[in-house]
Coordinates of C-alpha atoms in Angstrom, one line a residue:
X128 CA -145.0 -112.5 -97.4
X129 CA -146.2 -108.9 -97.9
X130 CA -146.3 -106.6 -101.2
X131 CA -145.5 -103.1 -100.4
X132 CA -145.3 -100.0 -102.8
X133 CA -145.1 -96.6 -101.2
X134 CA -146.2 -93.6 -102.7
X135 CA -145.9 -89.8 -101.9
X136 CA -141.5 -88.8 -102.6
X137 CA -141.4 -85.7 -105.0
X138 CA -139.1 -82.5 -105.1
X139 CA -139.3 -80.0 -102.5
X140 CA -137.5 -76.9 -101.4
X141 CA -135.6 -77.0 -97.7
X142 CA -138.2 -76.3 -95.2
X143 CA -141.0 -78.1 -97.0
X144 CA -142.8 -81.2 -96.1
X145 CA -143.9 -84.2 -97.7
X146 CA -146.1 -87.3 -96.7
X147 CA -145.0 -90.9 -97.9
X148 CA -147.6 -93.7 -97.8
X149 CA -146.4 -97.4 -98.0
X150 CA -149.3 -99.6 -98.7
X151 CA -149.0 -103.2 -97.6
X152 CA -151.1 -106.1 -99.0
X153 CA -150.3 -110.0 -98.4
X154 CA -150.1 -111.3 -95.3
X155 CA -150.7 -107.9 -93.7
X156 CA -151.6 -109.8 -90.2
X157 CA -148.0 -111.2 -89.8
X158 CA -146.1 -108.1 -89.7
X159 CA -144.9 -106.6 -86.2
X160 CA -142.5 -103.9 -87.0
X161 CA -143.3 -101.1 -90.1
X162 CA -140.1 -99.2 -91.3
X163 CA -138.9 -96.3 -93.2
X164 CA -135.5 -96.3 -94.5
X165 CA -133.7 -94.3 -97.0
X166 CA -130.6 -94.5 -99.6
X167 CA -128.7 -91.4 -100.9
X168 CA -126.7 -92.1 -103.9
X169 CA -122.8 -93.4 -102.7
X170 CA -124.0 -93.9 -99.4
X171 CA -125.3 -97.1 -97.2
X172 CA -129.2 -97.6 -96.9
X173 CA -130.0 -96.4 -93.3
X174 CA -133.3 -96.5 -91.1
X175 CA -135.6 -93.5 -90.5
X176 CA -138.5 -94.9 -88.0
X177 CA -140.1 -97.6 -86.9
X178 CA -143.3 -99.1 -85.7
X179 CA -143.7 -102.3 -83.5
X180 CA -147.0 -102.7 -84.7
X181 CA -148.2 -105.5 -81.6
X182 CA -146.3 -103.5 -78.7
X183 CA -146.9 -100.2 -79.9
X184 CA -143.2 -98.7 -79.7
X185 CA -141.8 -96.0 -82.2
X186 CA -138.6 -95.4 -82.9
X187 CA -136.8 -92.6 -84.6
X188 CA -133.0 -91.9 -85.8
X189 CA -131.6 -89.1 -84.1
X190 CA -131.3 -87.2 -87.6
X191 CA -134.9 -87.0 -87.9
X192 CA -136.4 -86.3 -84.3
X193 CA -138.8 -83.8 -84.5
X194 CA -139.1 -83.3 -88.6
X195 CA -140.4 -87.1 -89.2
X196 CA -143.6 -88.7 -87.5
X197 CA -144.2 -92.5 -88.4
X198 CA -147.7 -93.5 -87.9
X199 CA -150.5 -96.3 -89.2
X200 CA -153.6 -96.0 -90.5
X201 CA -154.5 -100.1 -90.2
X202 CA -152.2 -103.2 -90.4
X203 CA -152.4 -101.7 -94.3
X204 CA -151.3 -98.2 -94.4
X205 CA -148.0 -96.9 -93.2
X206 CA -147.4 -93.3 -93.4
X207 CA -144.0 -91.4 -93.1
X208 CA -144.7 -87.5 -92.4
X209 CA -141.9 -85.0 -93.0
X210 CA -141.7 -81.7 -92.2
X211 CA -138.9 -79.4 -92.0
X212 CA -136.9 -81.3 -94.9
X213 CA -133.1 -80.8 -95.6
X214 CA -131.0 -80.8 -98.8
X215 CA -129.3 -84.0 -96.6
X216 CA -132.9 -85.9 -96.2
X217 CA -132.4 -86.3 -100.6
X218 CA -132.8 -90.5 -100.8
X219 CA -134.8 -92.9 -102.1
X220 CA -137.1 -93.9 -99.2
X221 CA -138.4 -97.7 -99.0
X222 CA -140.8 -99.1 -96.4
X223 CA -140.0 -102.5 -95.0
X224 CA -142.1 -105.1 -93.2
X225 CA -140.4 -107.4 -90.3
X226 CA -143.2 -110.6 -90.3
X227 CA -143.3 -112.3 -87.2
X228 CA -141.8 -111.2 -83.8
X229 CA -138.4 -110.1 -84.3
X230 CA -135.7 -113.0 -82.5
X231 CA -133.0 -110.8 -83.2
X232 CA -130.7 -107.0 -84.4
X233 CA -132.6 -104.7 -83.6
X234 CA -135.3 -101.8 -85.3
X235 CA -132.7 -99.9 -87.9
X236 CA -130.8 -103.6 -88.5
X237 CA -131.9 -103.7 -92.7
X238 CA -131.3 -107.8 -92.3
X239 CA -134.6 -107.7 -89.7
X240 CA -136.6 -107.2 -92.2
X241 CA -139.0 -109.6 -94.8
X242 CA -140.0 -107.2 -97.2
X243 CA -139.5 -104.5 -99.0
X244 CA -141.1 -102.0 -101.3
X245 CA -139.2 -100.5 -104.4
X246 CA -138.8 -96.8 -103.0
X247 CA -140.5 -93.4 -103.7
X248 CA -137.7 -90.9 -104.1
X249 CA -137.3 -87.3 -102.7
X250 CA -135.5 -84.4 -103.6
X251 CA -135.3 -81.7 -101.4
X252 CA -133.8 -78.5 -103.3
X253 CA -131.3 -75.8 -101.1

């Protein structure tokens, strides 16, 4: 099992950028995939990014290629950097932690993962 709190959501105006942090503490060695996903209120929780942390391989949803960049600092530090932000990016992001290699679903599945952290929101203003 892994702990993970993320940091780094606040209120910005469209255009602006903001860096989320999810720190990771546990069992930190067991995780293969790092995730971003978000929540607007009334709507379902839905994946940002991902990072196969053994393999390598990053994924993106298509409504974020080229504003967000997922990256890793160490097995402990997963950061979320998003740039040209939207009105429509407004959510309450959580990172999630997928321990052990993944048997099945795949990256933006929500029932892959172990953990999850409570969620950092962000506002982004029109």
């Amino acid at each position: 099992q892994v702990q993970l709190v993320e940091s780094g959501g606040g209120s910005v105006q469209a255009g602006g950028s903001l860096r989320l942090s999810c720190a990771a503490s546990g069992s930190t060695s067991t995780i293969h995939i790092m995730a971003w996903f978000r929540q607007a209120p009334g709507k379902e929780r839905e994946a940002v990014a991902a990072l196969y942390t053994v393999r390598g391989a990053i994924y993106y949803a298509d409504f974020v290629k080229g504003r967000f960049t997922i990256s890793q600092d160490n097995a402990k530090n997963t950061h979320l950097q998003m740039i040209s932000l939207k009105p429509e990016d407004t959510a309450m992001y959580y990172c999630a932690a997928k321990l052990g290699e993944p048997r099945f679903g795949n990256w933006y599945d929500a029932y892959v993962y172990n953990d999850w952290g409570q969620g950092t929101q962000v506002t982004v203003s029109s």
